[in-house]
C-alpha positions in Angstrom: -11.1 17.8 -7.2 -9.2 16.0 -4.5 -12.5 14.5 -3.1 -13.4 13.3 -6.6 -10.1 11.5 -7.0 -10.3 9.8 -3.6 -13.9 8.8 -4.4 -12.8 7.4 -7.8 -10.0 5.4 -6.2 -12.3 4.0 -3.6 -14.9 3.0 -6.1 -12.3 1.8 -8.5 -10.6 -0.5 -6.1 -13.8 -2.5 -5.4 -14.9 -2.4 -9.0 -11.5 -3.8 -10.0 -12.0 -6.8 -7.7 -15.4 -7.6 -9.1 -14.1 -7.5 -12.6 -11.1 -9.7 -11.8 -13.2 -12.5 -11.0 -15.5 -12.3 -14.1 -12.5 -11.8 -16.5 -10.5 -14.7 -14.9 -13.5 -17.1 -15.5 -14.0 -15.7 -19.1 -10.2 -16.1 -19.9 -10.1 -19.7 -18.6 -13.5 -21.1 -20.0 -14.7 -18.4 -22.5 -17.8 -18.2 -20.3 -19.6 -14.9 -19.5 -20.7 -15.7 -16.0 -24.1 -13.8 -15.8 -24.3 -15.1 -12.0 -21.1 -13.2 -10.9 -23.2 -10.4 -9.4 -25.3 -13.0 -7.4 -22.1 -14.5 -6.2 -21.2 -11.1 -4.8 -24.5 -11.0 -3.1 -24.0 -14.3 -1.6 -20.7 -13.2 -0.2 -22.4 -10.2 1.4 -25.1 -12.5 3.0 -22.6 -14.9 4.3 -20.5 -12.1 6.0 -23.9 -10.7 7.3 -24.8 -14.1 8.8 -21.5 -14.7 10.5 -20.6 -11.1 11.5 -23.9 -9.5 12.0 -25.9 -12.5 13.3 -23.3 -14.8 14.9 -21.2 -12.0 16.1 -18.0 -13.6 15.0 -14.9 -11.4 14.3 -15.2 -9.5 11.0 -12.0 -11.1 9.6 -13.3 -14.6 10.3 -16.7 -13.8 8.7 -14.9 -12.5 5.7 -12.8 -15.6 5.5 -16.0 -17.8 5.6 -17.4 -15.8 2.7 -14.3 -16.5 0.7 -14.4 -20.2 1.6 -18.1 -20.5 0.9 -17.9 -18.9 -2.6 -14.7 -20.8 -3.5 -16.5 -24.1 -2.8 -19.7 -23.0 -4.5 -17.7 -21.9 -7.6 -15.9 -25.2 -7.6 -19.1 -27.1 -7.5 -20.8 -25.0 -10.1 -17.8 -25.5 -12.6 -17.5 -29.3 -11.9 -21.2 -30.2 -12.1 -22.5 -27.5 -14.3 -20.2 -25.6 -16.6 -17.7 -28.3 -17.0 -20.0 -31.0 -18.4 -21.9 -28.4 -20.6 -18.6 -27.1 -22.2 -17.4 -30.7 -22.8 -20.7 -32.0 -24.3 -21.9 -28.9 -26.2 -20.3 -27.1 -29.1 -22.6 -24.0 -28.8 -21.5 -21.2 -26.7 -25.1 -20.3 -26.2 -25.5 -23.3 -24.0 -23.1 -21.8 -21.2 -24.7 -18.4 -21.5 -28.2 -19.9 -20.8 -26.7 -22.0 -17.9 -25.2 -18.9 -16.5 -28.4 -17.0 -16.8 -30.3 -19.8 -15.1 -27.8 -19.8 -12.3 -28.4 -16.1 -11.8 -32.1 -16.5 -11.4 -31.7 -19.6 -9.2 -29.4 -17.8 -6.5 -32.3 -15.9 -4.8 -32.1 -14.7 -1.2 -35.0 -12.2 -1.0 -35.4 -8.5 -1.4 -34.9 -7.4 2.2 -32.1 -5.0 2.8 -29.4 -6.3 5.3 -26.5 -4.7 6.8 -23.9 -5.0 9.6 -22.3 -2.6 12.0 -19.4 -0.5 10.8 -16.0 -2.2 11.5 -14.3 1.3 12.0 -15.9 4.5 13.2 -14.9 8.0 12.5 -14.2 10.2 9.6 -10.9 11.4 7.9 -11.2 15.1 7.3 -8.2 16.8 5.6 -8.9 20.6 5.7 -12.4 19.9 4.4 -10.9 19.1 0.9 -11.1 15.3 1.5 -13.7 13.9 3.7 -14.0 10.1 3.8 -15.2 7.7 6.5 -12.3 5.6 8.0 -14.2 2.2 7.2 -14.1 3.3 3.4 -10.5 3.9 3.7 -10.0 0.5 5.3 -12.1 -1.1 2.7 -10.1 0.5 0.0 -6.8 -0.6 1.4 -8.0 -4.2 1.7 -9.2 -4.2 -1.8 -6.0 -2.9 -3.3 -4.1 -5.3 -1.1 -6.2 -8.1 -2.4 -5.6 -7.1 -6.0 -1.8 -7.0 -5.4 -2.0 -10.4 -3.7 -4.0 -11.8 -6.7 -1.5 -10.5 -9.3 1.3 -11.9 -7.2 -0.4 -15.2 -6.9 -0.9 -15.2 -10.8 2.6 -14.3 -11.6 4.7 -16.4 -9.1 2.8 -19.6 -8.1 2.6 -22.8 -10.0 -1.1 -22.7 -10.0 -1.1 -19.1 -11.3 1.2 -20.0 -14.2 -1.1 -23.0 -15.1 -4.1 -20.7 -15.1 -2.4 -18.2 -17.4 -1.2 -21.0 -19.7 -4.8 -22.3 -20.1 -6.1 -18.7 -20.6 -3.6 -18.4 -23.4 -4.1 -21.7 -25.2 -6.1 -24.6 -23.6 -4.9 -27.2 -26.1 -1.1 -26.2 -25.8 -1.5 -26.2 -22.0 -3.0 -29.7 -22.1 -0.2 -31.0 -24.3 2.4 -29.6 -22.0 0.8 -31.6 -19.1 -1.5 -29.1 -17.4 -4.6 -30.7 -16.1 -7.1 -28.3 -17.8 -10.1 -29.7 -16.1 -8.7 -29.4 -12.6 -7.2 -26.0 -13.2 -10.4 -24.7 -14.7 -12.3 -25.7 -11.6 -9.7 -24.0 -9.5 -9.9 -20.8 -11.7 -13.7 -20.6 -11.5 -13.5 -21.1 -7.6 -10.9 -18.3 -7.4 -13.1 -16.1 -9.6 -16.1 -16.8 -7.3 -14.0 -16.3 -4.3 -13.0 -12.7 -5.4 -16.7 -11.9 -5.8 -17.5 -13.2 -2.3 -14.5 -11.2 -1.0 -15.7 -7.9 -2.3 -19.2 -8.7 -1.3 -18.1 -9.3 2.1 -16.2 -6.1 2.3 -18.8 -3.9 1.0 -21.7 -5.3 3.1 -20.3 -3.1 5.9 -20.7 0.0 3.7 -23.8 -0.6 1.4 -25.5 -3.4 3.0 -26.7 -6.2 0.7 -30.0 -7.3 -1.0 -30.9 -9.4 -3.8 -31.4 -6.5 -6.2 -27.7 -5.7 -6.1 -26.9 -8.8 -8.1 -28.0 -7.6 -11.6 -26.5 -4.1 -11.4 -23.2 -5.6 -10.2 -23.0 -8.0 -13.1 -23.7 -5.1 -15.5 -21.0 -3.0 -13.9 -18.5 -6.0 -14.2 -19.3 -6.5 -17.9 -18.8 -2.7 -18.5 -15.3 -3.0 -16.8 -14.4 -6.1 -18.9 -15.5 -4.4 -22.1 -13.5 -1.2 -21.3 -10.3 -3.1 -20.3 -10.5 -6.1 -22.8 -12.1 -9.4 -22.5 -10.0 -12.0 -20.8 -7.3 -9.5 -20.0 -6.4 -9.5 -16.2 -4.7 -6.1 -16.4 -7.5 -4.7 -18.5 -10.0 -5.8 -15.8 -8.0 -3.9 -13.2 -7.7 -0.9 -15.5 -11.5 -1.0 -16.5 -12.4 -1.0 -12.8 -10.5 2.1 -11.9 -11.8 3.9 -15.0 -15.3 3.1 -14.2 -14.9 4.1 -10.7 -13.3 7.4 -11.7 -16.1 8.0 -14.3 -18.7 7.3 -11.7 -17.1 9.7 -9.3 -16.7 12.6 -11.8 -20.3 11.9 -13.1 -21.8 12.0 -9.5 -19.9 15.2 -8.9 -20.7 17.0 -12.1 -23.9 15.7 -13.2 -25.7 15.4 -9.9 -27.5 18.7 -10.3 -29.2 17.4 -13.5 -30.6 14.3 -11.9 -29.6 10.6 -12.0 -28.2 10.6 -15.4 -24.6 9.6 -14.5 -24.8 6.1 -15.8 -26.8 7.2 -18.9 -23.7 9.4 -19.7 -21.3 6.5 -19.0 -23.3 4.1 -21.2 -23.3 6.6 -24.0 -19.6 7.1 -23.6 -19.0 3.4 -23.5 -20.9 2.7 -26.7 -19.0 5.5 -28.6 -15.6 3.9 -27.1 -16.5 0.4 -28.3 -17.6 1.6 -31.6 -14.1 2.9 -32.1 -12.2 0.2 -30.2 -14.4 -2.8 -29.7 -11.5 -5.0 -28.3 -11.1 -2.6 -25.4 -8.1 -0.8 -24.3 -5.8 -3.8 -23.8 -7.6 -6.5 -25.7 -6.3 -7.8 -29.0 -8.0 -6.8 -32.2 -9.1 -10.3 -33.0 -10.6 -10.8 -29.5 
């Protein structure tokens, strides 16, 4: 049981980071960014390039991943999503654009990985066994989540982003530059995807095929927690991580049906509470 809980916390911490970026973009712009999983993959490739190929320190490679994805996110918002949102009244336009970007961001199918950043395994009386690199990644993920929440709560930029998420028109009337902060928010959401991609490339490696499943998991977490709710994204991430850990421990003997069971449970849950755990009944 202890091992399942530890695995759930490890998975939940990384899933929460993935969901945070997606739900931030949705809250600010009402856009479901189907390319979010591909941004995660790009973050992994950037870290792989600087850490695995150029042999720079891992922290510096991770920083380059964050900067690269932040710049990419800002450019995508400024030159693609921003103009489409201003010129088109149909929400389908942004959905098609996001899908197009997801197909555009292609790097090839070859699996790539980097050396472990920490060697060794933590073993507590054979009840909890987890590699030290996963302990470090989990710690960094939780630290990043806390830093993000602190940023959103106590900085001027964070307050502006929260104001836009609550009411764009009211925020603009109060002097908030909606276009500027929307770009900043999109960049921040992309940066979070790049950060978790950079962290996990040391564990799972990276390849193009990871983008789609990552996006699906992110959407699942958002639906569980509630669309556009930051705290809901975090809760949804940890719930999905725990469900996956329990499923892999209990259902592994029946084959690879863990996610089938999770999808069925999710459909039943959404039929009962379509707004998610922390979303409002009207969306």
